[in-house]
Short mmCIF file of C-alpha atoms in Angstrom, two decimals:
data_model
loop_
_atom_site.label_atom_id
_atom_site.label_comp_id
_atom_site.label_asym_id
_atom_site.label_seq_id
_atom_site.Cartn_x
_atom_site.Cartn_y
_atom_site.Cartn_z
CA UNK M 1 10.82 -19.43 -15.73
CA UNK M 2 8.40 -16.85 -14.29
CA UNK M 3 5.81 -18.21 -11.86
CA UNK M 4 2.83 -15.92 -11.34
CA UNK M 5 0.34 -16.09 -8.44
CA UNK M 6 -2.79 -13.87 -8.24
CA UNK M 7 -3.73 -12.74 -4.73
CA UNK M 8 -6.89 -11.32 -3.08
CA UNK M 9 -7.56 -9.23 -0.01
CA UNK M 10 -10.41 -7.48 1.55
CA UNK M 11 -9.02 -5.81 4.64
CA UNK M 12 -9.20 -2.17 3.34
CA UNK M 13 -9.52 1.09 5.29
CA UNK M 14 -9.74 4.43 3.39
CA UNK M 15 -6.34 6.22 3.44
CA UNK M 16 -6.38 9.96 4.13
CA UNK M 17 -4.84 11.47 1.14
CA UNK M 18 -3.46 15.11 1.03
CA UNK M 19 -6.30 17.38 -0.01
CA UNK M 20 -5.56 19.90 -2.85
CA UNK M 21 -7.41 23.07 -3.81
CA UNK M 22 -6.84 24.31 -7.34
CA UNK M 23 -7.19 28.09 -7.93
CA UNK M 24 -6.92 28.90 -11.60
CA UNK M 25 -9.01 31.03 -14.03
CA UNK M 26 -8.53 28.54 -16.82
CA UNK M 27 -10.99 25.66 -16.52
CA UNK M 28 -9.17 23.37 -18.85
CA UNK M 29 -5.96 23.75 -16.76
CA UNK M 30 -7.84 22.95 -13.53
CA UNK M 31 -9.58 19.93 -14.95
CA UNK M 32 -6.28 18.59 -16.44
CA UNK M 33 -4.44 19.02 -13.21
CA UNK M 34 -7.26 17.45 -11.20
CA UNK M 35 -7.28 14.38 -13.42
CA UNK M 36 -3.48 13.90 -12.93
CA UNK M 37 -3.43 14.72 -9.29
CA UNK M 38 -6.31 12.43 -8.51
CA UNK M 39 -4.31 9.46 -10.01
CA UNK M 40 -1.73 9.83 -7.25
CA UNK M 41 -2.08 7.35 -4.32
CA UNK M 42 -1.38 10.09 -1.74
CA UNK M 43 -3.05 13.21 -3.29
CA UNK M 44 -6.68 14.21 -3.97
CA UNK M 45 -8.22 17.37 -5.34
CA UNK M 46 -10.91 18.56 -2.87
CA UNK M 47 -12.06 21.59 -4.72
CA UNK M 48 -11.53 24.18 -7.48
CA UNK M 49 -11.93 27.95 -7.70
CA UNK M 50 -11.62 30.47 -10.63
CA UNK M 51 -10.87 33.81 -8.93
CA UNK M 52 -9.76 35.44 -5.64
CA UNK M 53 -13.05 35.50 -4.01
CA UNK M 54 -14.02 31.99 -4.85
CA UNK M 55 -10.58 30.91 -3.77
CA UNK M 56 -10.97 32.51 -0.31
CA UNK M 57 -14.39 30.99 0.01
CA UNK M 58 -13.21 27.49 -0.95
CA UNK M 59 -10.24 27.67 1.34
CA UNK M 60 -12.45 28.65 4.22
CA UNK M 61 -14.93 25.87 3.52
CA UNK M 62 -12.60 22.98 2.58
CA UNK M 63 -9.42 23.79 4.62
CA UNK M 64 -7.07 21.93 2.19
CA UNK M 65 -3.59 20.81 2.87
CA UNK M 66 -2.19 22.52 -0.20
CA UNK M 67 -3.48 25.33 -2.42
CA UNK M 68 -2.15 25.41 -6.00
CA UNK M 69 -2.61 29.08 -7.10
CA UNK M 70 -2.24 30.60 -10.49
CA UNK M 71 -0.19 33.81 -10.15
CA UNK M 72 -2.27 35.56 -12.79
CA UNK M 73 -6.06 35.55 -11.92
CA UNK M 74 -7.83 37.67 -14.48
CA UNK M 75 -6.50 41.24 -14.52
CA UNK M 76 -4.55 41.00 -11.37
CA UNK M 77 -1.95 38.85 -9.74
CA UNK M 78 -2.60 36.50 -6.77
CA UNK M 79 -0.25 38.20 -4.24
CA UNK M 80 -3.09 39.42 -1.99
CA UNK M 81 -4.94 36.15 -2.15
CA UNK M 82 -1.83 34.26 -1.30
CA UNK M 83 -1.10 36.60 1.68
CA UNK M 84 -4.75 36.17 2.82
CA UNK M 85 -4.50 32.36 2.59
CA UNK M 86 -1.15 32.27 4.46
CA UNK M 87 -2.28 34.52 7.29
CA UNK M 88 -5.64 32.89 7.88
CA UNK M 89 -4.46 29.23 7.32
CA UNK M 90 -0.77 28.97 8.29
CA UNK M 91 -0.92 25.13 8.10
CA UNK M 92 -1.90 25.32 4.46
CA UNK M 93 1.04 25.06 1.97
CA UNK M 94 0.86 27.27 -1.17
CA UNK M 95 2.35 26.45 -4.53
CA UNK M 96 2.35 29.12 -7.23
CA UNK M 97 1.76 28.04 -10.80
CA UNK M 98 2.75 30.78 -13.21
CA UNK M 99 3.43 31.72 -16.80
CA UNK M 100 6.03 34.27 -15.57
CA UNK M 101 9.69 33.50 -15.33
CA UNK M 102 10.51 32.29 -11.76
CA UNK M 103 13.60 34.57 -11.39
CA UNK M 104 11.43 37.62 -11.82
CA UNK M 105 8.48 36.58 -9.65
CA UNK M 106 9.64 34.00 -7.16
CA UNK M 107 10.84 36.41 -4.46
CA UNK M 108 7.46 38.20 -4.37
CA UNK M 109 5.56 34.87 -4.15
CA UNK M 110 7.69 33.74 -1.28
CA UNK M 111 7.32 37.01 0.64
CA UNK M 112 3.58 36.81 0.62
CA UNK M 113 3.46 33.25 1.88
CA UNK M 114 4.07 30.72 -0.95
CA UNK M 115 6.76 27.99 -0.36
CA UNK M 116 6.73 26.64 -3.98
CA UNK M 117 6.89 28.04 -7.57
CA UNK M 118 6.42 26.10 -10.77
CA UNK M 119 6.31 27.71 -14.26
CA UNK M 120 3.43 26.59 -16.50
CA UNK M 121 5.84 25.62 -19.28
CA UNK M 122 6.99 22.83 -17.01
CA UNK M 123 5.40 19.40 -17.36
CA UNK M 124 2.46 18.57 -15.23
CA UNK M 125 4.62 16.03 -13.55
CA UNK M 126 6.63 18.87 -11.90
CA UNK M 127 3.39 20.31 -10.46
CA UNK M 128 2.47 16.98 -8.80
CA UNK M 129 6.01 16.78 -7.65
CA UNK M 130 5.85 20.18 -6.04
CA UNK M 131 2.49 19.51 -4.44
CA UNK M 132 3.84 16.39 -2.71
CA UNK M 133 6.92 18.34 -1.51
CA UNK M 134 5.46 21.42 -0.03
CA UNK M 135 2.84 19.27 1.62
CA UNK M 136 5.74 17.94 3.74
CA UNK M 137 6.76 21.56 4.68
CA UNK M 138 9.74 21.85 2.20
CA UNK M 139 10.28 24.60 -0.36
CA UNK M 140 9.93 23.69 -3.98
CA UNK M 141 12.23 25.85 -6.08
CA UNK M 142 14.85 25.30 -8.83
CA UNK M 143 18.49 26.17 -8.21
CA UNK M 144 18.09 28.95 -10.83
CA UNK M 145 15.37 30.59 -8.76
CA UNK M 146 17.22 30.24 -5.46
CA UNK M 147 20.33 31.98 -6.84
CA UNK M 148 18.14 34.99 -7.77
CA UNK M 149 16.80 35.28 -4.31
CA UNK M 150 17.92 38.03 -1.79
CA UNK M 151 20.06 36.63 1.06
CA UNK M 152 17.35 36.73 3.74
CA UNK M 153 15.06 34.43 1.72
CA UNK M 154 17.92 32.35 0.37
CA UNK M 155 19.03 31.57 4.07
CA UNK M 156 15.42 30.53 4.89
CA UNK M 157 15.25 28.23 1.99
CA UNK M 158 18.73 26.81 2.72
CA UNK M 159 17.74 26.01 6.31
CA UNK M 160 15.00 23.69 5.07
CA UNK M 161 17.02 22.29 2.19
CA UNK M 162 19.67 21.23 4.64
CA UNK M 163 17.23 18.44 5.85
CA UNK M 164 17.11 17.17 2.21
CA UNK M 165 19.23 14.70 0.30
CA UNK M 166 22.53 16.04 -1.02
CA UNK M 167 21.47 14.65 -4.35
CA UNK M 168 18.41 16.81 -4.33
CA UNK M 169 20.42 19.93 -5.57
CA UNK M 170 17.29 21.36 -7.36
CA UNK M 171 15.38 21.45 -4.07
CA UNK M 172 12.66 19.80 -6.02
CA UNK M 173 11.21 17.20 -3.79
CA UNK M 174 11.06 14.04 -4.84
CA UNK M 175 10.92 13.36 -8.28
CA UNK M 176 8.91 13.60 -11.34
CA UNK M 177 5.52 12.06 -10.68
CA UNK M 178 4.36 9.70 -13.29
CA UNK M 179 2.82 10.69 -16.49
CA UNK M 180 -0.35 8.93 -17.64
CA UNK M 181 0.10 5.41 -18.94
CA UNK M 182 -2.10 2.69 -20.24
CA UNK M 183 -2.15 1.01 -16.98
CA UNK M 184 -2.48 2.27 -13.43
CA UNK M 185 -0.67 -0.53 -11.70
CA UNK M 186 2.66 -0.39 -9.80
CA UNK M 187 5.41 -3.06 -9.54
CA UNK M 188 7.65 -3.74 -6.58
CA UNK M 189 10.90 -5.59 -7.20
CA UNK M 190 12.36 -7.54 -4.28
CA UNK M 191 15.65 -9.43 -4.29
CA UNK M 192 14.40 -11.81 -1.63
CA UNK M 193 11.14 -12.54 0.14
CA UNK M 194 10.83 -9.85 2.93
CA UNK M 195 12.84 -7.12 1.10
CA UNK M 196 9.55 -5.63 -0.24
CA UNK M 197 8.06 -5.40 3.28
CA UNK M 198 11.18 -4.14 5.09
CA UNK M 199 11.87 -1.55 2.39
CA UNK M 200 8.48 -0.14 1.43
CA UNK M 201 5.70 -2.27 2.99
CA UNK M 202 3.78 0.69 4.38
CA UNK M 203 3.82 2.50 1.02
CA UNK M 204 2.78 -0.70 -0.80
CA UNK M 205 -0.26 -0.81 1.43
CA UNK M 206 -1.04 2.87 0.81
CA UNK M 207 -0.87 2.36 -2.95
CA UNK M 208 -3.16 -0.63 -2.81
CA UNK M 209 -5.73 1.18 -0.55
CA UNK M 210 -5.76 4.10 -3.00
CA UNK M 211 -7.07 1.78 -5.70
CA UNK M 212 -3.90 1.23 -7.58
CA UNK M 213 -3.07 -2.44 -8.01
CA UNK M 214 0.44 -3.48 -6.87
CA UNK M 215 2.32 -6.45 -8.21
CA UNK M 216 5.50 -7.84 -6.53
CA UNK M 217 8.31 -9.66 -8.33
CA UNK M 218 10.75 -11.77 -6.21
CA UNK M 219 14.10 -12.24 -7.90
CA UNK M 220 14.89 -15.22 -5.65
CA UNK M 221 13.02 -17.49 -3.23
CA UNK M 222 15.59 -16.85 -0.52
CA UNK M 223 16.68 -20.44 -0.20
CA UNK M 224 20.02 -19.41 1.53
CA UNK M 225 18.25 -17.37 4.23
CA UNK M 226 19.45 -19.51 7.13
CA UNK M 227 21.52 -18.84 10.11
CA UNK M 228 24.92 -17.34 9.19
CA UNK M 229 27.64 -20.10 9.16
CA UNK M 230 25.16 -22.95 9.19
CA UNK M 231 25.75 -25.74 6.70
CA UNK M 232 22.66 -26.37 4.58
CA UNK M 233 21.93 -29.28 2.11
CA UNK M 234 20.28 -28.92 -1.26
CA UNK M 235 17.15 -30.44 0.09
CA UNK M 236 17.19 -28.09 3.03
CA UNK M 237 17.52 -25.17 0.55
CA UNK M 238 14.60 -26.43 -1.52
CA UNK M 239 12.50 -26.80 1.74
CA UNK M 240 13.48 -23.22 2.86
CA UNK M 241 12.71 -21.83 -0.62
CA UNK M 242 9.22 -23.31 -0.31
CA UNK M 243 8.66 -22.01 3.18
CA UNK M 244 9.88 -18.50 2.25
CA UNK M 245 7.74 -18.36 -0.84
CA UNK M 246 4.61 -19.18 1.16
CA UNK M 247 5.61 -16.49 3.72
CA UNK M 248 5.97 -14.05 0.84
CA UNK M 249 2.48 -14.76 -0.45
CA UNK M 250 1.11 -14.17 3.10
CA UNK M 251 3.03 -10.93 3.56
CA UNK M 252 1.98 -9.59 0.11
CA UNK M 253 -1.69 -10.40 0.86
CA UNK M 254 -1.28 -8.42 4.12
CA UNK M 255 -0.01 -5.47 2.12
CA UNK M 256 -2.72 -5.73 -0.46
CA UNK M 257 -0.69 -6.80 -3.51
CA UNK M 258 -2.64 -8.06 -6.56
CA UNK M 259 -0.09 -10.48 -8.05
CA UNK M 260 3.24 -12.05 -7.12
CA UNK M 261 5.95 -13.20 -9.54
CA UNK M 262 8.76 -15.50 -8.78
CA UNK M 263 11.80 -15.42 -11.05
CA UNK M 264 13.69 -18.22 -9.32
CA UNK M 265 16.99 -16.50 -9.47
CA UNK M 266 19.81 -18.11 -7.44
CA UNK M 267 20.02 -16.65 -3.88
CA UNK M 268 23.37 -14.67 -3.34
CA UNK M 269 24.30 -15.12 -7.07
CA UNK M 270 22.11 -12.70 -8.85
CA UNK M 271 25.00 -10.90 -10.27
CA UNK M 272 25.85 -14.08 -12.34
CA UNK M 273 22.37 -14.37 -13.96
CA UNK M 274 22.05 -11.79 -16.76
CA UNK M 275 18.93 -13.51 -18.10
CA UNK M 276 17.00 -11.94 -15.17
CA UNK M 277 17.06 -8.64 -16.96
CA UNK M 278 15.08 -10.11 -19.73
CA UNK M 279 12.58 -11.56 -17.39
CA UNK M 280 12.07 -8.12 -15.84
CA UNK M 281 11.80 -6.62 -19.27
CA UNK M 282 9.11 -9.16 -20.16
CA UNK M 283 7.07 -8.33 -17.10
CA UNK M 284 7.38 -4.57 -17.73
CA UNK M 285 6.29 -4.97 -21.36
CA UNK M 286 3.35 -7.16 -20.43
CA UNK M 287 1.79 -4.82 -17.80
CA UNK M 288 2.95 -1.26 -18.58
CA UNK M 289 3.44 -0.14 -14.98
CA UNK M 290 3.22 3.48 -13.88
CA UNK M 291 5.78 3.22 -11.01
CA UNK M 292 8.39 0.62 -10.22
CA UNK M 293 9.93 0.25 -6.79
CA UNK M 294 13.47 -1.23 -6.62
CA UNK M 295 16.29 -1.34 -4.05
CA UNK M 296 18.80 1.56 -4.48
CA UNK M 297 22.12 0.73 -6.04
CA UNK M 298 24.14 1.21 -2.83
CA UNK M 299 22.20 -1.13 -0.55
CA UNK M 300 24.69 -3.31 1.26
CA UNK M 301 23.78 -6.70 -0.10
CA UNK M 302 25.12 -7.98 -3.41
CA UNK M 303 21.72 -9.30 -4.45
CA UNK M 304 20.23 -5.93 -3.99
CA UNK M 305 22.98 -4.24 -6.04
CA UNK M 306 22.57 -6.83 -8.77
CA UNK M 307 18.76 -6.29 -8.80
CA UNK M 308 19.29 -2.64 -9.35
CA UNK M 309 21.66 -3.39 -12.22
CA UNK M 310 19.25 -6.03 -13.83
CA UNK M 311 16.56 -3.36 -13.74
CA UNK M 312 18.91 -0.85 -15.43
CA UNK M 313 19.62 -3.24 -18.17
CA UNK M 314 16.00 -4.02 -18.68
CA UNK M 315 15.23 -0.36 -18.95
CA UNK M 316 17.72 0.14 -21.70
CA UNK M 317 15.36 -1.83 -23.85
CA UNK M 318 12.08 -0.48 -22.50
CA UNK M 319 10.57 2.38 -24.43
CA UNK M 320 7.58 3.54 -22.28
CA UNK M 321 7.84 6.29 -19.70
CA UNK M 322 8.29 5.04 -16.13
CA UNK M 323 8.88 6.45 -12.67
CA UNK M 324 11.32 4.73 -10.42
CA UNK M 325 11.08 4.70 -6.64
CA UNK M 326 14.31 3.49 -5.10
CA UNK M 327 14.06 2.19 -1.58
CA UNK M 328 16.40 1.26 1.16
CA UNK M 329 16.65 -2.01 3.09
CA UNK M 330 20.12 -2.49 4.67
CA UNK M 331 21.67 0.80 3.97
CA UNK M 332 20.03 4.22 4.53
CA UNK M 333 20.06 6.12 1.32
CA UNK M 334 20.03 9.74 0.20
CA UNK M 335 16.38 10.39 -0.36
CA UNK M 336 14.26 13.04 -2.01
CA UNK M 337 10.85 11.75 -0.93
CA UNK M 338 9.33 10.60 2.34
CA UNK M 339 6.05 8.83 2.61
CA UNK M 340 4.38 8.99 6.01
CA UNK M 341 3.06 5.45 6.89
CA UNK M 342 1.35 5.96 10.20
CA UNK M 343 -1.99 4.76 8.63
CA UNK M 344 -0.36 1.51 7.38
CA UNK M 345 2.43 0.75 9.79
CA UNK M 346 0.14 -1.94 11.43
CA UNK M 347 0.01 -3.74 8.06
CA UNK M 348 3.80 -3.49 7.67
CA UNK M 349 4.09 -5.09 11.09
CA UNK M 350 1.67 -7.78 10.09
CA UNK M 351 3.60 -8.56 6.94
CA UNK M 352 6.91 -8.68 8.77
CA UNK M 353 5.31 -11.12 11.27
CA UNK M 354 4.58 -13.48 8.33
CA UNK M 355 8.37 -13.96 7.77
CA UNK M 356 8.62 -16.39 10.70
CA UNK M 357 11.57 -18.28 9.29
CA UNK M 358 13.62 -15.06 9.33
CA UNK M 359 12.37 -13.73 12.68
CA UNK M 360 13.91 -16.63 14.45
CA UNK M 361 17.38 -15.22 13.36
CA UNK M 362 17.07 -11.41 13.87
CA UNK M 363 14.54 -9.02 15.38
CA UNK M 364 13.69 -7.67 12.04
CA UNK M 365 10.39 -6.10 13.25
CA UNK M 366 12.09 -3.84 15.85
CA UNK M 367 14.89 -2.91 13.36
CA UNK M 368 12.81 -2.00 10.41
CA UNK M 369 9.99 -0.38 12.26
CA UNK M 370 12.68 1.56 14.00
CA UNK M 371 14.04 2.69 10.72
CA UNK M 372 10.59 3.93 9.83
CA UNK M 373 10.33 5.74 13.16
CA UNK M 374 13.62 7.44 12.50
CA UNK M 375 12.68 8.50 8.94
CA UNK M 376 9.59 10.23 10.34
CA UNK M 377 11.86 12.78 11.97
CA UNK M 378 12.35 14.35 8.65
CA UNK M 379 8.62 14.67 7.99
CA UNK M 380 6.81 15.72 11.21
CA UNK M 381 4.27 15.22 12.46
CA UNK M 382 4.43 11.59 11.11
CA UNK M 383 5.52 8.93 13.52
CA UNK M 384 6.62 6.44 10.83
CA UNK M 385 7.84 7.04 7.23
CA UNK M 386 9.58 5.38 4.39
CA UNK M 387 12.27 7.04 2.39
CA UNK M 388 12.78 6.89 -1.49
CA UNK M 389 14.80 8.40 -4.21
CA UNK M 390 12.37 8.93 -7.01
CA UNK M 391 13.51 9.58 -10.55
CA UNK M 392 12.56 9.10 -14.18
CA UNK M 393 13.71 6.21 -16.29
CA UNK M 394 16.28 8.31 -17.98
CA UNK M 395 17.70 9.46 -14.60
CA UNK M 396 17.77 5.85 -13.40
CA UNK M 397 19.97 5.01 -16.32
CA UNK M 398 22.68 7.43 -15.23
CA UNK M 399 22.97 6.33 -11.61
#
């Protein structure tokens, strides 16, 4: 049985998204990229330019966080423009978008000030992916391009890449950003009430504030979330399940979620309940989500591992494209994306505070806010951040 609750919240403050300037002499390319970028919860196109002079003027006027520059602007390349932008606005990150093979041109692009290079034959997902990555100060290059670089630049790239996940061997931040779908909503899958908040509460709030609806599905009601070693009767389990369900609704309202699903799986026994994969598939097919957040497969709780497996099994029968954001709760994971949550950490704290039944057992607030503070060390100048391994549905099935 799937129980569904629709929530409402009004406590919204605009989130400061990364501002992107597009410089390309093809208006169709600019408009298409702008449409896709503006669908992302943390990115926003602030301006467009069609040539070198208008690009310089727009950069001076708008001071964007990222400039996406077509290497071929009319009859000349963009090397001088990139050099000018880099020298005058050192805090602006520059991503080159080019029809030319990266092995032949990436060295020159990096020498004049770019830190990312994407070929136009790549999907638009890769452009969004690169924007998000270089906005955090990392290089965005394929291994093929890195191998072709001279040693001095290769060493510079390697120094930054060392801060990334070992799995991120392509140096391509994060992940493929989502392709357009028929719905703009996101789904968060939580094994128990509180996992959604501990793992990605700040990001949930950011997504909600950006205008993208967020639904949360709880695999269990957490009926065994009592003091370790304490005997608990069936009635006490039922009472605790009711308490934790109510806490979950309050927490999700604090995070700005639109809807909550309860699947009523058995706490600590999710690995025995194969039917839950079918329940997840039913939810996915009914709502056509753009992104799905789920605990990563190595999170040190058997219900978290089982949740990952149930989602994998559901995805084997799900035909639509989907982007997966794997989050950490109990075990820090290898990540390829960091989301600064300074703006929403107060909402994460409020949501944690709603889990009163669990706070009497452990100081979860200090622990998980501390994890967010630690993750910020990898994406300065943020003070708090959440870590994810982001991948496509096809990649998820191979993990």
